[in-house]
């Protein structure tokens, strides 16, 4: 049996650990979660109406979203972890017509978009009473994922399969050896799924990695809306989106702070920016914004062309990073593709990305 270490227990690492064949591999996950993006994330799974022009990214995000039904079935994810909640897009009237046309076009290759409906202001409010009566486009296939709950559940599932966990920040001595505190452990294969930390892990081995960190903050309001679990996600015009979860929990986020990089401090500027961005859309701003709130802060990983990369770096090393602000959507599928490759030898990712050498030399 081959020994594999996965370094990084975010959404890629934990999905991968669960899909690896336990009859072929003895798996250990090393994870120290400071700054982890997955547990800080907003949870929006709705990539279809993005204006990004990168076709490879779109294919990956589209297929990542389409992968969710399989993921739910394979690991019995319930509504506390993932829900197909529907997504509302709030834009000026003229842009809504353009978005409607785009949605109809994209649905031809992505039926999982579901029903596409233009809503009147009154209908928007019926769907999400937090909002003023603005017109909106609704797509029923949009979903929300609780990143933290997903990781907890997937850890339980992985432990049941015999995966070992070590809560420690590690370094690499070489392409097969992990330095964990005073000890060194050697494996047949290492898989590096450490988000923006890939650069620091690979630099001592002589690699140059095209990655930069970006700080993201969001706000979690604990409201008295008892039926918030039935609300759709609202993608507002601007940076702030509203992501309702169960039991009155409403997320407002997120910031994209390039200058703050690794900083994990909660800031008043983020609170002001997010609440000001949302205020003009809210029916009763005080009811939401005066509710008790706390922050979530995490670090995203970006490449120069904003595209993710993953695959085999050499005989012993596999890598995946650069998921940016859509990694909850693409991450589980990337984890699955890497596991499928290790289980079967089939490499099914050429359509989704440029050559790895564009990002790592
Ligand atoms: C505020 C915010 C909101 C977001 N909202 C959304 C959203 O709505 N929809 C969406 O699709 N995406 C969203 N994202 C993006 C998404 O969360 C990320 O792209 C995705 O979670 C990245 O997953 P990952 O597994 O690559 O990295 P991570 O989740 O960051 O996991 C990497 C793990 O490796 C650990 N690690 C690093 N170095 C070491 C080491 N040397 N030793 C041991 N462990 C190490 C880290 O601490 C971490 O636990 C959001 C991100 C943020 C920050």
PDB file of N, CA and C in Angstrom, residues 225-279:
ATOM      1  N   UNK A 225     -34.795  36.190  11.813  1.00  0.00           N
ATOM      2  CA  UNK A 225     -35.557  35.578  10.718  1.00  0.00           C
ATOM      3  C   UNK A 225     -35.513  34.051  10.883  1.00  0.00           C
ATOM      4  N   UNK A 226     -36.614  33.502  11.359  1.00  0.00           N
ATOM      5  CA  UNK A 226     -36.615  32.056  11.664  1.00  0.00           C
ATOM      6  C   UNK A 226     -36.553  31.195  10.395  1.00  0.00           C
ATOM      7  N   UNK A 227     -37.113  31.736   9.280  1.00  0.00           N
ATOM      8  CA  UNK A 227     -37.165  30.930   8.050  1.00  0.00           C
ATOM      9  C   UNK A 227     -36.024  31.269   7.079  1.00  0.00           C
ATOM     10  N   UNK A 228     -34.912  31.798   7.596  1.00  0.00           N
ATOM     11  CA  UNK A 228     -33.799  32.209   6.726  1.00  0.00           C
ATOM     12  C   UNK A 228     -33.253  31.045   5.898  1.00  0.00           C
ATOM     13  N   UNK A 229     -33.419  29.823   6.391  1.00  0.00           N
ATOM     14  CA  UNK A 229     -32.945  28.645   5.659  1.00  0.00           C
ATOM     15  C   UNK A 229     -33.648  28.482   4.318  1.00  0.00           C
ATOM     16  N   UNK A 230     -34.822  29.098   4.168  1.00  0.00           N
ATOM     17  CA  UNK A 230     -35.556  28.992   2.888  1.00  0.00           C
ATOM     18  C   UNK A 230     -35.260  30.150   1.950  1.00  0.00           C
ATOM     19  N   UNK A 231     -34.492  31.137   2.408  1.00  0.00           N
ATOM     20  CA  UNK A 231     -34.222  32.313   1.571  1.00  0.00           C
ATOM     21  C   UNK A 231     -33.190  31.972   0.482  1.00  0.00           C
ATOM     22  N   UNK A 232     -33.297  32.607  -0.710  1.00  0.00           N
ATOM     23  CA  UNK A 232     -32.233  32.459  -1.707  1.00  0.00           C
ATOM     24  C   UNK A 232     -31.035  33.354  -1.378  1.00  0.00           C
ATOM     25  N   UNK A 233     -29.921  33.064  -2.031  1.00  0.00           N
ATOM     26  CA  UNK A 233     -28.742  33.935  -1.957  1.00  0.00           C
ATOM     27  C   UNK A 233     -29.011  35.162  -2.834  1.00  0.00           C
ATOM     28  N   UNK A 234     -28.569  36.346  -2.400  1.00  0.00           N
ATOM     29  CA  UNK A 234     -28.743  37.553  -3.234  1.00  0.00           C
ATOM     30  C   UNK A 234     -27.386  38.121  -3.606  1.00  0.00           C
ATOM     31  N   UNK A 235     -27.102  38.142  -4.921  1.00  0.00           N
ATOM     32  CA  UNK A 235     -25.854  38.747  -5.398  1.00  0.00           C
ATOM     33  C   UNK A 235     -26.191  40.180  -5.771  1.00  0.00           C
ATOM     34  N   UNK A 236     -25.776  41.101  -4.928  1.00  0.00           N
ATOM     35  CA  UNK A 236     -26.133  42.507  -5.096  1.00  0.00           C
ATOM     36  C   UNK A 236     -25.199  43.152  -6.115  1.00  0.00           C
ATOM     37  N   UNK A 237     -25.597  44.305  -6.619  1.00  0.00           N
ATOM     38  CA  UNK A 237     -24.742  45.041  -7.539  1.00  0.00           C
ATOM     39  C   UNK A 237     -23.634  45.680  -6.692  1.00  0.00           C
ATOM     40  N   UNK A 238     -22.375  45.300  -6.911  1.00  0.00           N
ATOM     41  CA  UNK A 238     -21.280  45.779  -6.063  1.00  0.00           C
ATOM     42  C   UNK A 238     -20.606  44.594  -5.392  1.00  0.00           C
ATOM     43  N   UNK A 239     -19.810  44.865  -4.337  1.00  0.00           N
ATOM     44  CA  UNK A 239     -19.011  43.787  -3.732  1.00  0.00           C
ATOM     45  C   UNK A 239     -19.760  42.959  -2.698  1.00  0.00           C
ATOM     46  N   UNK A 240     -20.842  43.540  -2.128  1.00  0.00           N
ATOM     47  CA  UNK A 240     -21.506  42.855  -1.014  1.00  0.00           C
ATOM     48  C   UNK A 240     -22.620  41.937  -1.519  1.00  0.00           C
ATOM     49  N   UNK A 241     -22.608  40.699  -1.054  1.00  0.00           N
ATOM     50  CA  UNK A 241     -23.691  39.761  -1.351  1.00  0.00           C
ATOM     51  C   UNK A 241     -24.320  39.323  -0.026  1.00  0.00           C
ATOM     52  N   UNK A 242     -25.590  38.897  -0.092  1.00  0.00           N
ATOM     53  CA  UNK A 242     -26.272  38.406   1.106  1.00  0.00           C
ATOM     54  C   UNK A 242     -26.441  36.898   0.984  1.00  0.00           C
ATOM     55  N   UNK A 243     -25.946  36.178   1.981  1.00  0.00           N
ATOM     56  CA  UNK A 243     -26.037  34.726   1.917  1.00  0.00           C
ATOM     57  C   UNK A 243     -26.730  34.225   3.174  1.00  0.00           C
ATOM     58  N   UNK A 244     -28.042  33.957   3.090  1.00  0.00           N
ATOM     59  CA  UNK A 244     -28.773  33.486   4.265  1.00  0.00           C
ATOM     60  C   UNK A 244     -28.484  32.011   4.544  1.00  0.00           C
ATOM     61  N   UNK A 245     -28.286  31.682   5.796  1.00  0.00           N
ATOM     62  CA  UNK A 245     -28.154  30.283   6.223  1.00  0.00           C
ATOM     63  C   UNK A 245     -29.282  29.974   7.205  1.00  0.00           C
ATOM     64  N   UNK A 246     -29.220  28.840   7.846  1.00  0.00           N
ATOM     65  CA  UNK A 246     -30.293  28.416   8.752  1.00  0.00           C
ATOM     66  C   UNK A 246     -30.333  29.271  10.012  1.00  0.00           C
ATOM     67  N   UNK A 247     -31.452  29.223  10.719  1.00  0.00           N
ATOM     68  CA  UNK A 247     -31.605  29.795  12.066  1.00  0.00           C
ATOM     69  C   UNK A 247     -31.234  31.274  12.164  1.00  0.00           C
ATOM     70  N   UNK A 248     -31.599  32.053  11.170  1.00  0.00           N
ATOM     71  CA  UNK A 248     -31.418  33.508  11.248  1.00  0.00           C
ATOM     72  C   UNK A 248     -30.023  34.005  10.921  1.00  0.00           C
ATOM     73  N   UNK A 249     -29.133  33.094  10.531  1.00  0.00           N
ATOM     74  CA  UNK A 249     -27.751  33.523  10.231  1.00  0.00           C
ATOM     75  C   UNK A 249     -27.684  34.094   8.811  1.00  0.00           C
ATOM     76  N   UNK A 250     -27.297  35.386   8.697  1.00  0.00           N
ATOM     77  CA  UNK A 250     -27.207  36.031   7.378  1.00  0.00           C
ATOM     78  C   UNK A 250     -25.782  36.538   7.189  1.00  0.00           C
ATOM     79  N   UNK A 251     -25.117  36.051   6.130  1.00  0.00           N
ATOM     80  CA  UNK A 251     -23.750  36.509   5.845  1.00  0.00           C
ATOM     81  C   UNK A 251     -23.797  37.693   4.882  1.00  0.00           C
ATOM     82  N   UNK A 252     -22.896  38.620   5.084  1.00  0.00           N
ATOM     83  CA  UNK A 252     -22.743  39.759   4.176  1.00  0.00           C
ATOM     84  C   UNK A 252     -21.265  39.836   3.800  1.00  0.00           C
ATOM     85  N   UNK A 253     -20.978  39.609   2.520  1.00  0.00           N
ATOM     86  CA  UNK A 253     -19.562  39.625   2.169  1.00  0.00           C
ATOM     87  C   UNK A 253     -19.354  39.522   0.667  1.00  0.00           C
ATOM     88  N   UNK A 254     -18.145  39.632   0.281  1.00  0.00           N
ATOM     89  CA  UNK A 254     -16.928  39.700   1.086  1.00  0.00           C
ATOM     90  C   UNK A 254     -16.002  40.747   0.477  1.00  0.00           C
ATOM     91  N   UNK A 255     -14.998  41.166   1.272  1.00  0.00           N
ATOM     92  CA  UNK A 255     -14.017  42.118   0.751  1.00  0.00           C
ATOM     93  C   UNK A 255     -12.948  41.377  -0.061  1.00  0.00           C
ATOM     94  N   UNK A 256     -12.271  42.120  -0.928  1.00  0.00           N
ATOM     95  CA  UNK A 256     -11.131  41.580  -1.706  1.00  0.00           C
ATOM     96  C   UNK A 256      -9.981  42.547  -1.494  1.00  0.00           C
ATOM     97  N   UNK A 257      -9.103  42.270  -0.524  1.00  0.00           N
ATOM     98  CA  UNK A 257      -8.093  43.244  -0.101  1.00  0.00           C
ATOM     99  C   UNK A 257      -6.702  42.771  -0.511  1.00  0.00           C
ATOM    100  N   UNK A 258      -6.240  43.278  -1.647  1.00  0.00           N
ATOM    101  CA  UNK A 258      -4.925  42.856  -2.145  1.00  0.00           C
ATOM    102  C   UNK A 258      -3.788  43.391  -1.284  1.00  0.00           C
ATOM    103  N   UNK A 259      -3.940  44.620  -0.813  1.00  0.00           N
ATOM    104  CA  UNK A 259      -2.849  45.227  -0.046  1.00  0.00           C
ATOM    105  C   UNK A 259      -2.672  44.570   1.319  1.00  0.00           C
ATOM    106  N   UNK A 260      -3.757  44.021   1.871  1.00  0.00           N
ATOM    107  CA  UNK A 260      -3.678  43.463   3.229  1.00  0.00           C
ATOM    108  C   UNK A 260      -3.091  42.057   3.238  1.00  0.00           C
ATOM    109  N   UNK A 261      -3.068  41.396   2.075  1.00  0.00           N
ATOM    110  CA  UNK A 261      -2.397  40.101   1.901  1.00  0.00           C
ATOM    111  C   UNK A 261      -2.660  39.117   3.040  1.00  0.00           C
ATOM    112  N   UNK A 262      -1.636  38.876   3.909  1.00  0.00           N
ATOM    113  CA  UNK A 262      -1.730  37.831   4.947  1.00  0.00           C
ATOM    114  C   UNK A 262      -2.422  38.307   6.227  1.00  0.00           C
ATOM    115  N   UNK A 263      -2.688  39.597   6.337  1.00  0.00           N
ATOM    116  CA  UNK A 263      -3.267  40.140   7.564  1.00  0.00           C
ATOM    117  C   UNK A 263      -4.611  39.454   7.866  1.00  0.00           C
ATOM    118  N   UNK A 264      -4.844  39.117   9.138  1.00  0.00           N
ATOM    119  CA  UNK A 264      -6.113  38.461   9.487  1.00  0.00           C
ATOM    120  C   UNK A 264      -6.937  39.292  10.480  1.00  0.00           C
ATOM    121  N   UNK A 265      -6.579  40.580  10.617  1.00  0.00           N
ATOM    122  CA  UNK A 265      -7.298  41.427  11.585  1.00  0.00           C
ATOM    123  C   UNK A 265      -8.692  41.792  11.061  1.00  0.00           C
ATOM    124  N   UNK A 266      -9.653  41.851  11.980  1.00  0.00           N
ATOM    125  CA  UNK A 266     -11.011  42.308  11.632  1.00  0.00           C
ATOM    126  C   UNK A 266     -10.999  43.829  11.635  1.00  0.00           C
ATOM    127  N   UNK A 267     -11.500  44.462  10.567  1.00  0.00           N
ATOM    128  CA  UNK A 267     -11.375  45.922  10.516  1.00  0.00           C
ATOM    129  C   UNK A 267     -12.729  46.626  10.401  1.00  0.00           C
ATOM    130  N   UNK A 268     -12.774  47.820  10.979  1.00  0.00           N
ATOM    131  CA  UNK A 268     -13.967  48.668  10.877  1.00  0.00           C
ATOM    132  C   UNK A 268     -14.209  49.069   9.424  1.00  0.00           C
ATOM    133  N   UNK A 269     -13.108  49.264   8.653  1.00  0.00           N
ATOM    134  CA  UNK A 269     -13.247  49.645   7.242  1.00  0.00           C
ATOM    135  C   UNK A 269     -14.056  48.585   6.481  1.00  0.00           C
ATOM    136  N   UNK A 270     -13.780  47.324   6.779  1.00  0.00           N
ATOM    137  CA  UNK A 270     -14.517  46.255   6.089  1.00  0.00           C
ATOM    138  C   UNK A 270     -15.992  46.309   6.480  1.00  0.00           C
ATOM    139  N   UNK A 271     -16.252  46.511   7.766  1.00  0.00           N
ATOM    140  CA  UNK A 271     -17.645  46.608   8.238  1.00  0.00           C
ATOM    141  C   UNK A 271     -18.359  47.734   7.495  1.00  0.00           C
ATOM    142  N   UNK A 272     -17.703  48.906   7.432  1.00  0.00           N
ATOM    143  CA  UNK A 272     -18.325  50.070   6.782  1.00  0.00           C
ATOM    144  C   UNK A 272     -18.550  49.814   5.294  1.00  0.00           C
ATOM    145  N   UNK A 273     -17.520  49.274   4.640  1.00  0.00           N
ATOM    146  CA  UNK A 273     -17.614  49.026   3.193  1.00  0.00           C
ATOM    147  C   UNK A 273     -18.757  48.061   2.862  1.00  0.00           C
ATOM    148  N   UNK A 274     -18.834  46.972   3.628  1.00  0.00           N
ATOM    149  CA  UNK A 274     -19.844  45.950   3.316  1.00  0.00           C
ATOM    150  C   UNK A 274     -21.249  46.450   3.656  1.00  0.00           C
ATOM    151  N   UNK A 275     -21.388  47.104   4.805  1.00  0.00           N
ATOM    152  CA  UNK A 275     -22.733  47.536   5.197  1.00  0.00           C
ATOM    153  C   UNK A 275     -23.207  48.689   4.307  1.00  0.00           C
ATOM    154  N   UNK A 276     -22.282  49.598   3.930  1.00  0.00           N
ATOM    155  CA  UNK A 276     -22.692  50.681   3.021  1.00  0.00           C
ATOM    156  C   UNK A 276     -23.094  50.127   1.658  1.00  0.00           C
ATOM    157  N   UNK A 277     -22.358  49.110   1.196  1.00  0.00           N
ATOM    158  CA  UNK A 277     -22.665  48.504  -0.094  1.00  0.00           C
ATOM    159  C   UNK A 277     -24.046  47.853  -0.099  1.00  0.00           C
ATOM    160  N   UNK A 278     -24.449  47.315   1.043  1.00  0.00           N
ATOM    161  CA  UNK A 278     -25.725  46.583   1.110  1.00  0.00           C
ATOM    162  C   UNK A 278     -26.910  47.481   1.435  1.00  0.00           C
ATOM    163  N   UNK A 279     -26.646  48.580   2.124  1.00  0.00           N
ATOM    164  CA  UNK A 279     -27.706  49.410   2.707  1.00  0.00           C
ATOM    165  C   UNK A 279     -28.803  49.789   1.708  1.00  0.00           C
TER     166      UNK A 279
END
